[in-house]
Amino acid sequence: MDLTRQPPRRATNLSLAGIVGAARMTDKARAHNNGTTGEYLYGENSGLDAKVLELLGISDGDFAKAADEHDDEALQAWVLENSSVTQAEIDEFNQRELSLEPPNEQYKQMLRDRLAKYAPGRTDITTVLQSMQLDDWGSFWQVDLTVGPPRSPHAKDVAGCHGIARMADKARAARAGKIGEYRYGEDSGQDRRILEFLGISEDDFQEAAVNNPNDVEIGDWVLEQSGKGADEIAAFNERMANWGPEDDSSRAYFEQRLQEVAPSRTDIKTWAALQDVDDKLSFE
């Protein structure tokens, strides 16, 4: 997890052991292990992490090691096995943290500043966790494709599916008015294929991508909305990875663009490979 380019999961995300802050702490632990925490704090250096660790009776070092060794499902089992916390204690902890309002003037001012910057006029954001999540969202939802390319079409960071991470970058950039020369949604042949496979409209996907700048959370939304299983996604990935020009018109465009960006690359036969080379050349 690279927290220099996306926020951790929401503190209110209960997908790991049903505990407020646990999924968020997991993302930060993995970023900590990789040296990609950015401005985030992990473990005892983070107020919320410290509370979660105290509830579980687990050290930040042990948790970071487990987060590195296990996926979320196995990590949840490890947490419950290595903690004596009861469901009643979890419920009490969750209720307390979800309702906690800024406890002092510093936190109150922080909330006011975030509202003014990211959500002027909103009156429903009142708690510490809501303030935190607003800051996460405001700091990361905008993508600027005038200064760098979207992710490779080969990237499967979102839902394990070819091209969705790239499409999410373009969706956010389009909403921010910073899409540059890229095309999103129905204006993009690749996006059209992905959206058709998922059964999701470009407007619905864009809204979800903007509201969920974390890859895991937008991925969960995609899987829930599409109902696609692992076998279907694997077959789609294979098709997209090998997708090339299919008629005279697309072949002519492909060859023209290839001559412009990499005339000596006779090995480039697919749209994804051409996009990777084109992206690199465009921002050298």
Backbone as CSV, one residue per row, in Angstrom:
resi,resn,N_x,N_y,N_z,CA_x,CA_y,CA_z,C_x,C_y,C_z
1,MET,0.850,-1.195,0.000,0.000,0.000,0.000,0.888,1.248,0.000
2,ASP,0.722,2.082,-1.005,1.504,3.306,-1.119,0.630,4.482,-0.701
3,LEU,0.879,5.002,0.500,0.059,6.084,1.031,0.585,7.451,0.635
4,THR,1.483,7.478,-0.349,1.844,8.755,-0.956,0.937,9.041,-2.151
5,ARG,0.173,8.020,-2.606,-0.703,8.222,-3.764,-2.173,7.870,-3.485
6,GLN,-2.463,7.372,-2.317,-3.852,7.116,-1.937,-3.943,7.089,-0.425
7,PRO,-5.138,7.337,0.131,-5.291,7.263,1.579,-5.490,5.823,2.028
8,PRO,-5.296,5.549,3.315,-5.684,4.228,3.827,-7.205,4.117,3.830
9,ARG,-7.702,2.928,4.074,-9.149,2.748,4.151,-9.747,3.622,5.255
10,ARG,-11.019,3.894,5.118,-11.700,4.723,6.104,-11.597,4.111,7.497
11,ALA,-11.540,4.971,8.499,-11.551,4.483,9.883,-12.856,3.763,10.185
12,THR,-13.924,4.142,9.501,-15.232,3.520,9.729,-15.409,2.223,8.946
13,ASN,-14.405,1.819,8.187,-14.446,0.553,7.450,-14.243,-0.588,8.445
14,LEU,-15.258,-1.431,8.593,-15.232,-2.499,9.597,-14.888,-3.857,9.000
15,SER,-14.266,-3.858,7.828,-14.040,-5.121,7.117,-13.014,-6.026,7.782
16,LEU,-12.211,-5.497,8.705,-11.245,-6.346,9.393,-11.661,-6.517,10.853
17,ALA,-12.162,-7.679,11.175,-12.553,-8.067,12.534,-13.684,-7.216,13.097
18,GLY,-14.348,-6.422,12.242,-15.462,-5.612,12.709,-15.056,-4.516,13.667
19,ILE,-13.802,-4.067,13.590,-13.271,-3.097,14.550,-12.986,-1.774,13.855
20,VAL,-13.503,-0.695,14.385,-13.202,0.638,13.872,-11.686,0.838,13.837
21,GLY,-11.185,1.293,12.715,-9.765,1.629,12.601,-8.847,0.484,12.252
22,ALA,-9.330,-0.768,12.308,-8.430,-1.907,12.090,-8.019,-2.040,10.622
23,ALA,-8.961,-1.877,9.702,-8.611,-1.944,8.276,-7.690,-0.791,7.906
24,ARG,-7.980,0.383,8.451,-7.132,1.555,8.207,-5.718,1.292,8.718
25,MET,-5.612,0.760,9.928,-4.307,0.465,10.509,-3.565,-0.581,9.684
26,THR,-4.291,-1.520,9.098,-3.674,-2.542,8.250,-2.994,-1.911,7.045
27,ASP,-3.688,-0.986,6.379,-3.086,-0.297,5.233,-1.843,0.478,5.658
28,LYS,-1.915,1.119,6.819,-0.757,1.889,7.283,0.392,0.975,7.688
29,ALA,0.070,-0.182,8.254,1.119,-1.140,8.616,1.863,-1.617,7.376
30,ARG,1.117,-1.923,6.325,1.755,-2.391,5.086,2.569,-1.277,4.440
31,ALA,2.061,-0.059,4.500,2.828,1.074,3.984,4.082,1.300,4.828
32,HIS,3.942,1.143,6.135,5.089,1.264,7.045,6.160,0.242,6.682
33,ASN,5.742,-0.971,6.404,6.696,-2.021,6.031,7.414,-1.698,4.727
34,ASN,6.721,-0.984,3.827,7.289,-0.666,2.516,7.954,0.702,2.455
35,GLY,7.879,1.447,3.555,8.455,2.789,3.557,7.654,3.774,2.727
36,THR,6.333,3.578,2.641,5.494,4.446,1.807,4.320,5.031,2.599
37,THR,4.566,5.390,3.854,3.487,5.960,4.673,3.212,7.420,4.339
38,GLY,4.135,8.073,3.651,3.924,9.483,3.356,3.794,10.288,4.629
39,GLU,2.703,11.044,4.751,2.487,11.881,5.934,1.687,11.168,7.024
40,TYR,1.340,9.919,6.801,0.566,9.174,7.799,1.475,8.624,8.897
41,LEU,0.878,8.428,10.061,1.589,7.855,11.204,1.034,6.468,11.479
42,TYR,1.920,5.565,11.867,1.490,4.191,12.146,1.750,3.806,13.588
43,GLY,0.893,2.936,14.109,1.134,2.306,15.401,1.019,3.255,16.573
44,GLU,1.954,3.166,17.486,1.898,3.972,18.701,2.030,5.460,18.415
45,ASN,2.490,5.814,17.215,2.602,7.223,16.839,1.281,7.804,16.346
46,SER,0.285,6.939,16.184,-1.039,7.363,15.717,-2.047,7.187,16.842
47,GLY,-2.821,8.231,17.111,-3.790,8.153,18.200,-4.786,7.024,18.039
48,LEU,-5.378,6.883,16.844,-6.376,5.834,16.639,-5.734,4.457,16.639
49,ASP,-4.592,4.312,15.972,-3.903,3.016,15.977,-3.588,2.581,17.399
50,ALA,-3.106,3.521,18.207,-2.740,3.186,19.587,-3.951,2.660,20.358
51,LYS,-5.111,3.247,20.109,-6.331,2.784,20.773,-6.701,1.373,20.321
52,VAL,-6.604,1.122,19.009,-6.944,-0.203,18.484,-5.988,-1.252,19.035
53,LEU,-4.701,-0.930,19.050,-3.697,-1.874,19.551,-3.907,-2.167,21.034
54,GLU,-4.274,-1.133,21.799,-4.550,-1.338,23.227,-5.764,-2.242,23.406
55,LEU,-6.801,-2.030,22.603,-7.989,-2.880,22.660,-7.626,-4.337,22.394
56,LEU,-6.759,-4.547,21.401,-6.396,-5.907,21.001,-5.342,-6.529,21.898
57,GLY,-4.557,-5.693,22.582,-3.445,-6.216,23.369,-2.324,-6.731,22.489
58,ILE,-2.105,-6.076,21.353,-1.084,-6.476,20.378,-0.146,-5.298,20.142
59,SER,1.144,-5.546,20.005,2.101,-4.469,19.764,2.070,-4.049,18.301
60,ASP,2.503,-2.808,18.029,2.512,-2.361,16.635,3.522,-3.146,15.799
61,GLY,4.617,-3.583,16.417,5.593,-4.395,15.694,5.029,-5.743,15.284
62,ASP,4.333,-6.394,16.205,3.734,-7.698,15.888,2.639,-7.560,14.834
63,PHE,1.865,-6.483,14.942,0.791,-6.290,13.967,1.366,-6.021,12.582
64,ALA,2.400,-5.200,12.512,3.024,-4.896,11.218,3.589,-6.157,10.580
65,LYS,4.195,-7.012,11.384,4.751,-8.263,10.864,3.633,-9.157,10.321
66,ALA,2.539,-9.241,11.072,1.415,-10.073,10.635,0.767,-9.509,9.371
67,ALA,0.654,-8.179,9.295,0.061,-7.551,8.111,0.901,-7.803,6.874
68,ASP,2.204,-7.938,7.075,3.112,-8.217,5.962,2.998,-9.664,5.499
69,GLU,2.689,-10.552,6.420,2.683,-11.992,6.122,1.327,-12.512,5.655
70,HIS,0.242,-11.782,5.956,-1.106,-12.297,5.692,-1.923,-11.345,4.830
71,ASP,-2.846,-11.903,4.041,-3.857,-11.069,3.407,-4.911,-10.732,4.454
72,ASP,-5.900,-9.938,4.074,-6.868,-9.454,5.060,-7.608,-10.582,5.765
73,GLU,-8.002,-11.593,5.012,-8.765,-12.692,5.614,-7.936,-13.428,6.658
74,ALA,-6.686,-13.740,6.303,-5.816,-14.447,7.246,-5.410,-13.539,8.399
75,LEU,-5.251,-12.242,8.122,-4.886,-11.301,9.180,-6.007,-11.187,10.202
76,GLN,-7.239,-11.165,9.741,-8.368,-11.120,10.674,-8.351,-12.334,11.599
77,ALA,-8.114,-13.506,11.033,-8.043,-14.718,11.856,-6.905,-14.611,12.859
78,TRP,-5.767,-14.063,12.417,-4.611,-13.902,13.309,-4.937,-12.945,14.450
79,VAL,-5.596,-11.833,14.124,-5.961,-10.844,15.141,-6.861,-11.469,16.198
80,LEU,-7.891,-12.165,15.764,-8.835,-12.754,16.714,-8.202,-13.875,17.527
81,GLU,-7.245,-14.567,16.917,-6.554,-15.645,17.625,-5.583,-15.106,18.669
82,ASN,-4.968,-13.964,18.377,-3.930,-13.420,19.254,-4.437,-12.341,20.205
83,SER,-5.734,-12.100,20.184,-6.321,-11.118,21.083,-7.411,-11.773,21.917
84,SER,-7.551,-11.315,23.135,-8.605,-11.842,24.007,-9.820,-10.919,24.030
85,VAL,-9.865,-9.952,23.112,-10.963,-8.990,23.100,-12.292,-9.703,22.849
86,THR,-13.330,-9.248,23.538,-14.666,-9.831,23.378,-15.501,-8.985,22.418
87,GLN,-16.580,-9.566,21.932,-17.463,-8.823,21.035,-18.075,-7.631,21.754
88,ALA,-18.386,-7.794,23.023,-18.954,-6.685,23.795,-17.958,-5.533,23.884
89,GLU,-16.684,-5.861,24.068,-15.650,-4.820,24.130,-15.478,-4.135,22.777
90,ILE,-15.563,-4.916,21.696,-15.477,-4.335,20.354,-16.647,-3.390,20.109
91,ASP,-17.842,-3.815,20.468,-19.033,-2.991,20.261,-18.929,-1.678,21.040
92,GLU,-18.465,-1.763,22.276,-18.321,-0.564,23.103,-17.271,0.374,22.504
93,PHE,-16.151,-0.195,22.063,-15.079,0.591,21.446,-15.591,1.291,20.186
94,ASN,-16.279,0.542,19.332,-16.788,1.118,18.086,-17.754,2.264,18.346
95,GLN,-18.672,2.057,19.259,-19.653,3.095,19.558,-18.969,4.357,20.074
96,ARG,-17.987,4.180,20.939,-17.274,5.323,21.506,-16.519,6.099,20.424
97,GLU,-15.799,5.373,19.570,-14.985,6.048,18.558,-15.840,6.673,17.458
98,LEU,-16.914,6.008,17.071,-17.771,6.536,16.007,-18.491,7.814,16.423
99,SER,-18.749,7.980,17.698,-19.489,9.153,18.179,-18.586,10.245,18.749
100,LEU,-17.274,9.987,18.803,-16.348,10.935,19.432,-16.275,12.235,18.641
101,GLU,-16.575,13.342,19.297,-16.458,14.659,18.687,-15.127,15.291,19.075
102,PRO,-14.680,16.306,18.340,-13.388,16.932,18.651,-13.286,17.293,20.128
103,PRO,-12.269,16.777,20.836,-12.207,16.921,22.287,-11.626,18.239,22.782
104,ASN,-10.984,18.989,21.902,-10.373,20.244,22.340,-10.355,21.237,21.179
105,GLU,-9.883,22.437,21.450,-9.922,23.496,20.444,-9.055,23.175,19.234
106,GLN,-7.954,22.475,19.445,-7.086,22.105,18.324,-7.840,21.235,17.312
107,TYR,-8.544,20.234,17.815,-9.290,19.341,16.931,-10.498,20.045,16.316
108,LYS,-11.114,20.944,17.075,-12.250,21.697,16.541,-11.811,22.598,15.392
109,GLN,-10.655,23.254,15.560,-10.144,24.116,14.501,-9.744,23.300,13.275
110,MET,-9.188,22.123,13.524,-8.813,21.239,12.421,-10.044,20.879,11.588
111,LEU,-11.151,20.570,12.267,-12.389,20.251,11.565,-12.895,21.459,10.787
112,ARG,-12.860,22.635,11.394,-13.319,23.845,10.699,-12.484,24.103,9.447
113,ASP,-11.180,23.931,9.571,-10.291,24.161,8.428,-10.577,23.171,7.298
114,ARG,-10.785,21.922,7.649,-11.055,20.899,6.628,-12.392,21.146,5.941
115,LEU,-13.390,21.533,6.710,-14.688,21.847,6.117,-14.575,23.020,5.156
116,ALA,-13.864,24.052,5.562,-13.705,25.226,4.704,-12.978,24.880,3.414
117,LYS,-12.018,23.972,3.504,-11.194,23.619,2.347,-11.874,22.631,1.411
118,TYR,-12.529,21.627,1.976,-13.022,20.515,1.164,-14.538,20.388,1.080
119,ALA,-15.264,20.947,2.039,-16.721,20.739,2.048,-17.449,21.939,2.641
120,PRO,-17.254,23.122,2.057,-17.928,24.304,2.602,-19.442,24.139,2.560
121,GLY,-20.079,24.506,3.646,-21.530,24.394,3.720,-22.031,23.104,4.324
122,ARG,-21.173,22.083,4.433,-21.592,20.810,5.024,-21.738,20.972,6.533
123,THR,-22.851,20.507,7.059,-23.088,20.586,8.507,-23.198,19.210,9.147
124,ASP,-23.089,18.152,8.327,-23.265,16.793,8.840,-21.955,16.147,9.262
125,ILE,-20.838,16.831,9.067,-19.528,16.283,9.441,-19.151,16.873,10.793
126,THR,-19.245,16.065,11.845,-19.106,16.591,13.205,-18.144,15.801,14.082
127,THR,-17.800,14.571,13.708,-16.991,13.725,14.590,-15.521,13.730,14.177
128,VAL,-14.684,13.214,15.057,-13.250,13.123,14.782,-12.995,12.235,13.567
129,LEU,-13.672,11.093,13.493,-13.444,10.184,12.372,-13.948,10.773,11.064
130,GLN,-15.073,11.470,11.090,-15.567,12.126,9.879,-14.595,13.200,9.410
131,SER,-14.019,13.926,10.354,-13.015,14.940,10.024,-11.797,14.305,9.362
132,MET,-11.349,13.199,9.922,-10.202,12.465,9.388,-10.478,11.986,7.965
133,GLN,-11.661,11.439,7.765,-12.004,10.887,6.457,-12.193,11.980,5.413
134,LEU,-12.690,13.133,5.826,-12.800,14.262,4.905,-11.417,14.697,4.436
135,ASP,-10.466,14.726,5.359,-9.103,15.112,5.001,-8.474,14.096,4.050
136,ASP,-8.690,12.813,4.317,-8.200,11.764,3.410,-8.741,11.980,2.002
137,TRP,-10.043,12.166,1.930,-10.692,12.316,0.628,-10.198,13.562,-0.097
138,GLY,-10.203,14.680,0.605,-9.800,15.932,-0.028,-8.361,15.932,-0.491
139,SER,-7.522,15.194,0.213,-6.098,15.157,-0.120,-5.787,14.280,-1.321
140,PHE,-6.678,13.326,-1.650,-6.304,12.327,-2.657,-7.275,12.127,-3.818
141,TRP,-8.476,12.670,-3.780,-9.413,12.284,-4.837,-9.035,12.862,-6.192
142,GLN,-8.403,14.029,-6.200,-8.063,14.640,-7.478,-6.806,14.009,-8.074
143,VAL,-6.883,13.672,-9.343,-5.738,13.153,-10.089,-5.461,14.122,-11.234
144,ASP,-4.189,14.473,-11.422,-3.808,15.437,-12.460,-3.051,14.721,-13.569
145,LEU,-3.728,14.473,-14.680,-3.103,13.769,-15.798,-2.457,14.727,-16.793
146,THR,-2.302,15.992,-16.383,-1.505,16.916,-17.190,-0.044,16.889,-16.756
147,VAL,0.228,16.267,-15.610,1.609,16.216,-15.112,2.168,14.796,-15.064
148,GLY,1.324,13.802,-15.252,1.771,12.415,-15.230,0.677,11.514,-15.760
149,PRO,1.026,10.307,-16.214,0.038,9.408,-16.815,-0.794,8.678,-15.770
150,PRO,-1.926,8.127,-16.185,-2.657,7.211,-15.302,-1.866,5.919,-15.160
151,ARG,-2.317,5.064,-14.282,-1.634,3.785,-14.116,-1.718,2.939,-15.388
152,SER,-0.785,2.020,-15.497,-0.739,1.139,-16.660,-2.042,0.357,-16.787
153,PRO,-2.481,0.075,-18.016,-3.656,-0.783,-18.170,-3.435,-2.178,-17.594
154,HIS,-2.171,-2.571,-17.454,-1.868,-3.884,-16.883,-2.055,-3.914,-15.363
155,ALA,-2.108,-2.746,-14.720,-2.243,-2.692,-13.264,-3.586,-3.273,-12.839
156,LYS,-3.551,-4.160,-11.868,-4.769,-4.800,-11.364,-4.999,-4.419,-9.901
157,ASP,-4.638,-3.190,-9.547,-4.756,-2.724,-8.165,-6.204,-2.660,-7.689
158,VAL,-7.137,-2.485,-8.612,-8.552,-2.340,-8.253,-9.327,-3.578,-8.697
159,ALA,-9.836,-4.320,-7.733,-10.672,-5.507,-7.978,-9.934,-6.605,-8.737
160,GLY,-8.612,-6.526,-8.810,-7.836,-7.543,-9.512,-8.107,-7.580,-11.000
161,CYS,-8.601,-6.471,-11.542,-9.084,-6.454,-12.926,-8.272,-5.503,-13.797
162,HIS,-7.912,-5.970,-14.964,-7.143,-5.213,-15.944,-7.840,-3.889,-16.269
163,GLY,-7.113,-2.781,-16.127,-7.588,-1.493,-16.613,-8.444,-0.676,-15.683
164,ILE,-8.952,-1.257,-14.592,-9.861,-0.483,-13.738,-9.110,0.606,-12.978
165,ALA,-7.896,0.321,-12.523,-7.119,1.346,-11.823,-6.856,2.533,-12.748
166,ARG,-6.509,2.237,-13.994,-6.277,3.300,-14.977,-7.563,4.097,-15.202
167,MET,-8.669,3.393,-15.352,-9.954,4.057,-15.574,-10.337,4.920,-14.377
168,ALA,-10.035,4.460,-13.159,-10.327,5.246,-11.957,-9.515,6.531,-11.946
169,ASP,-8.236,6.440,-12.328,-7.403,7.647,-12.405,-8.004,8.643,-13.390
170,LYS,-8.463,8.147,-14.528,-9.034,9.037,-15.541,-10.377,9.610,-15.087
171,ALA,-11.167,8.807,-14.399,-12.458,9.289,-13.895,-12.256,10.445,-12.923
172,ARG,-11.293,10.304,-12.027,-11.024,11.365,-11.051,-10.457,12.601,-11.736
173,ALA,-9.556,12.378,-12.691,-8.965,13.507,-13.409,-10.021,14.258,-14.211
174,ALA,-10.951,13.520,-14.819,-12.020,14.168,-15.586,-12.883,15.029,-14.678
175,ARG,-13.226,14.518,-13.494,-14.038,15.293,-12.547,-13.278,16.539,-12.079
176,ALA,-11.971,16.408,-11.924,-11.159,17.530,-11.452,-10.825,18.519,-12.565
177,GLY,-11.175,18.185,-13.815,-10.835,19.044,-14.938,-9.366,19.002,-15.288
178,LYS,-8.723,17.853,-14.999,-7.282,17.733,-15.223,-6.947,16.466,-16.009
179,ILE,-7.794,16.135,-16.968,-7.597,14.885,-17.708,-6.628,15.047,-18.873
180,GLY,-6.300,16.274,-19.230,-5.334,16.491,-20.301,-5.821,15.902,-21.616
181,GLU,-4.956,15.119,-22.274,-5.296,14.536,-23.576,-5.911,13.135,-23.458
182,TYR,-6.111,12.667,-22.230,-6.700,11.340,-22.046,-8.214,11.397,-22.210
183,ARG,-8.819,10.250,-22.400,-10.264,10.149,-22.565,-10.816,9.184,-21.525
184,TYR,-12.001,9.532,-21.016,-12.625,8.689,-19.990,-13.983,8.174,-20.454
185,GLY,-14.326,6.992,-20.004,-15.675,6.459,-20.181,-16.001,6.109,-21.615
186,GLU,-17.151,6.541,-22.080,-17.613,6.188,-23.422,-16.728,6.772,-24.512
187,ASP,-15.904,7.758,-24.171,-14.977,8.338,-25.148,-13.714,7.501,-25.310
188,SER,-13.566,6.468,-24.498,-12.381,5.602,-24.531,-12.800,4.177,-24.877
189,GLY,-12.203,3.625,-25.925,-12.537,2.253,-26.310,-12.260,1.257,-25.205
190,GLN,-11.142,1.432,-24.516,-10.795,0.516,-23.430,-11.788,0.630,-22.275
191,ASP,-12.104,1.867,-21.880,-13.063,2.062,-20.792,-14.423,1.468,-21.150
192,ARG,-14.848,1.645,-22.397,-16.149,1.100,-22.814,-16.203,-0.405,-22.604
193,ARG,-15.127,-1.087,-22.970,-15.091,-2.544,-22.799,-15.161,-2.926,-21.321
194,ILE,-14.425,-2.207,-20.494,-14.414,-2.512,-19.060,-15.790,-2.263,-18.449
195,LEU,-16.381,-1.113,-18.755,-17.690,-0.773,-18.201,-18.760,-1.758,-18.659
196,GLU,-18.691,-2.167,-19.925,-19.649,-3.155,-20.433,-19.490,-4.483,-19.703
197,PHE,-18.250,-4.898,-19.473,-17.995,-6.139,-18.740,-18.556,-6.061,-17.328
198,LEU,-18.363,-4.922,-16.679,-18.812,-4.764,-15.296,-20.311,-4.517,-15.187
199,GLY,-20.933,-4.016,-16.253,-22.341,-3.648,-16.176,-22.559,-2.402,-15.347
200,ILE,-21.609,-1.473,-15.424,-21.653,-0.233,-14.641,-21.576,0.949,-15.605
201,SER,-22.351,2.001,-15.356,-22.314,3.178,-16.222,-21.092,4.030,-15.910
202,GLU,-20.681,4.847,-16.884,-19.519,5.706,-16.657,-19.790,6.717,-15.544
203,ASP,-21.025,7.211,-15.436,-21.346,8.185,-14.390,-21.289,7.549,-13.007
204,ASP,-21.846,6.349,-12.882,-21.822,5.669,-11.583,-20.395,5.322,-11.177
205,PHE,-19.597,4.868,-12.149,-18.215,4.532,-11.820,-17.443,5.774,-11.413
206,GLN,-17.629,6.854,-12.137,-16.903,8.077,-11.800,-17.253,8.558,-10.394
207,GLU,-18.522,8.532,-10.062,-18.947,8.964,-8.728,-18.295,8.101,-7.653
208,ALA,-18.271,6.797,-7.884,-17.660,5.889,-6.911,-16.155,6.095,-6.828
209,ALA,-15.507,6.326,-7.969,-14.057,6.537,-7.977,-13.687,7.812,-7.232
210,VAL,-14.476,8.853,-7.421,-14.221,10.120,-6.731,-14.451,9.972,-5.229
211,ASN,-15.503,9.271,-4.858,-15.842,9.121,-3.440,-14.951,8.123,-2.714
212,ASN,-14.263,7.259,-3.466,-13.437,6.205,-2.867,-12.026,6.229,-3.457
213,PRO,-11.168,7.124,-2.998,-9.814,7.191,-3.559,-8.892,6.063,-3.109
214,ASN,-9.353,5.215,-2.188,-8.576,4.051,-1.768,-8.878,2.875,-2.694
215,ASP,-7.832,2.205,-3.189,-8.005,1.121,-4.163,-8.853,-0.027,-3.633
216,VAL,-8.680,-0.379,-2.371,-9.437,-1.503,-1.814,-10.922,-1.164,-1.767
217,GLU,-11.231,0.053,-1.361,-12.639,0.424,-1.203,-13.346,0.597,-2.544
218,ILE,-12.686,1.185,-3.543,-13.321,1.255,-4.859,-13.410,-0.148,-5.455
219,GLY,-12.420,-0.990,-5.168,-12.465,-2.374,-5.642,-13.623,-3.146,-5.040
220,ASP,-13.855,-2.961,-3.750,-14.992,-3.624,-3.095,-16.310,-3.170,-3.722
221,TRP,-16.402,-1.867,-4.016,-17.620,-1.335,-4.645,-17.830,-1.967,-6.020
222,VAL,-16.772,-2.033,-6.814,-16.864,-2.614,-8.159,-17.340,-4.065,-8.097
223,LEU,-16.746,-4.848,-7.207,-17.114,-6.261,-7.109,-18.555,-6.431,-6.642
224,GLU,-18.982,-5.587,-5.723,-20.365,-5.671,-5.229,-21.356,-5.293,-6.322
225,GLN,-21.047,-4.232,-7.067,-21.967,-3.751,-8.101,-22.012,-4.674,-9.310
226,SER,-20.858,-5.230,-9.666,-20.782,-6.036,-10.886,-21.165,-7.494,-10.666
227,GLY,-20.909,-7.993,-9.462,-21.160,-9.401,-9.185,-20.204,-10.345,-9.895
228,LYS,-19.092,-9.822,-10.403,-18.148,-10.658,-11.140,-17.297,-11.498,-10.192
229,GLY,-17.086,-12.751,-10.573,-16.265,-13.657,-9.784,-14.848,-13.731,-10.305
230,ALA,-14.004,-14.448,-9.582,-12.582,-14.530,-9.926,-12.353,-15.139,-11.303
231,ASP,-13.112,-16.162,-11.664,-12.922,-16.809,-12.966,-13.288,-15.870,-14.112
232,GLU,-14.387,-15.145,-13.956,-14.793,-14.191,-14.994,-13.754,-13.088,-15.155
233,ILE,-13.234,-12.603,-14.035,-12.230,-11.539,-14.089,-10.949,-12.041,-14.734
234,ALA,-10.532,-13.254,-14.400,-9.317,-13.821,-14.994,-9.455,-13.948,-16.507
235,ALA,-10.618,-14.390,-16.971,-10.849,-14.524,-18.415,-10.857,-13.157,-19.092
236,PHE,-11.465,-12.180,-18.437,-11.488,-10.821,-18.981,-10.078,-10.248,-19.051
237,ASN,-9.298,-10.460,-17.994,-7.917,-9.970,-17.979,-7.125,-10.531,-19.156
238,GLU,-7.322,-11.803,-19.432,-6.616,-12.445,-20.548,-7.011,-11.799,-21.877
239,ARG,-8.295,-11.552,-22.041,-8.760,-10.924,-23.285,-8.195,-9.520,-23.442
240,MET,-8.224,-8.752,-22.365,-7.771,-7.366,-22.450,-6.261,-7.269,-22.643
241,ALA,-5.521,-8.156,-22.015,-4.065,-8.135,-22.158,-3.646,-8.422,-23.595
242,ASN,-4.474,-9.174,-24.322,-4.148,-9.561,-25.700,-4.953,-8.798,-26.746
243,TRP,-5.693,-7.801,-26.315,-6.553,-7.039,-27.223,-5.726,-6.147,-28.138
244,GLY,-5.902,-6.330,-29.427,-5.219,-5.512,-30.419,-6.200,-4.979,-31.441
245,PRO,-5.718,-4.310,-32.481,-6.597,-3.780,-33.530,-7.435,-4.887,-34.162
246,GLU,-8.707,-4.565,-34.431,-9.631,-5.597,-34.906,-10.168,-5.350,-36.310
247,ASP,-9.914,-4.167,-36.867,-10.383,-3.884,-38.225,-9.399,-2.938,-38.899
248,ASP,-9.651,-2.623,-40.163,-8.711,-1.802,-40.931,-8.540,-0.419,-40.322
249,SER,-9.623,0.158,-39.852,-9.563,1.505,-39.281,-8.716,1.532,-38.010
250,SER,-8.975,0.589,-37.104,-8.210,0.564,-35.853,-6.761,0.164,-36.099
251,ARG,-6.537,-0.697,-37.103,-5.166,-1.086,-37.437,-4.380,0.108,-37.971
252,ALA,-5.040,0.909,-38.786,-4.377,2.089,-39.349,-4.009,3.073,-38.246
253,TYR,-4.941,3.292,-37.311,-4.648,4.200,-36.195,-3.524,3.651,-35.324
254,PHE,-3.580,2.348,-35.052,-2.562,1.702,-34.219,-1.178,1.894,-34.841
255,GLU,-1.063,1.611,-36.129,0.230,1.724,-36.803,0.708,3.168,-36.851
256,GLN,-0.212,4.092,-37.056,0.153,5.505,-37.078,0.707,5.942,-35.728
257,ARG,0.002,5.554,-34.662,0.455,5.959,-33.326,1.760,5.268,-32.963
258,LEU,1.910,4.028,-33.351,3.147,3.303,-33.069,4.330,3.963,-33.765
259,GLN,4.131,4.414,-34.993,5.207,5.090,-35.716,5.578,6.409,-35.041
260,GLU,4.611,7.026,-34.388,4.858,8.304,-33.712,5.617,8.124,-32.408
261,VAL,5.335,7.048,-31.683,5.909,6.908,-30.341,7.047,5.900,-30.252
262,ALA,7.032,4.874,-31.095,8.069,3.835,-30.989,8.213,3.102,-32.322
263,PRO,8.706,3.788,-33.349,8.760,3.184,-34.687,9.627,1.941,-34.790
264,SER,10.569,1.776,-33.867,11.459,0.608,-33.932,10.925,-0.588,-33.158
265,ARG,9.789,-0.421,-32.449,9.266,-1.485,-31.585,8.308,-2.388,-32.360
266,THR,8.859,-3.353,-33.046,8.030,-4.280,-33.820,7.330,-5.310,-32.938
267,ASP,7.693,-5.332,-31.638,7.097,-6.304,-30.720,5.760,-5.836,-30.158
268,ILE,5.397,-4.592,-30.367,4.170,-4.046,-29.783,2.978,-4.405,-30.665
269,LYS,2.100,-5.241,-30.129,0.959,-5.747,-30.897,-0.385,-5.449,-30.241
270,THR,-0.373,-5.022,-28.980,-1.630,-4.830,-28.249,-1.817,-3.375,-27.857
271,TRP,-3.073,-3.015,-27.603,-3.367,-1.649,-27.169,-2.709,-1.341,-25.826
272,ALA,-2.698,-2.294,-24.924,-2.108,-2.053,-23.605,-0.613,-1.766,-23.719
273,ALA,0.084,-2.525,-24.543,1.521,-2.296,-24.727,1.769,-0.935,-25.363
274,LEU,0.936,-0.562,-26.325,1.075,0.746,-26.964,0.823,1.866,-25.962
275,GLN,-0.176,1.694,-25.109,-0.468,2.711,-24.102,0.701,2.901,-23.147
276,ASP,1.316,1.813,-22.725,2.455,1.921,-21.809,3.583,2.738,-22.428
277,VAL,3.900,2.465,-23.682,4.970,3.195,-24.363,4.570,4.650,-24.577
278,ASP,3.341,4.860,-24.986,2.832,6.210,-25.228,2.864,7.040,-23.941
279,ASP,2.416,6.448,-22.835,2.441,7.149,-21.546,3.856,7.582,-21.186
280,LYS,4.791,6.664,-21.329,6.175,6.951,-20.962,6.744,8.075,-21.807
281,LEU,6.519,8.020,-23.105,7.046,9.037,-24.004,6.419,10.401,-23.734
282,SER,5.134,10.410,-23.408,4.414,11.670,-23.225,4.907,12.470,-22.031
283,PHE,5.526,11.789,-21.053,5.916,12.498,-19.830,7.404,12.388,-19.526
284,GLU,8.210,12.077,-20.538,9.664,12.028,-20.324,10.200,13.441,-20.127
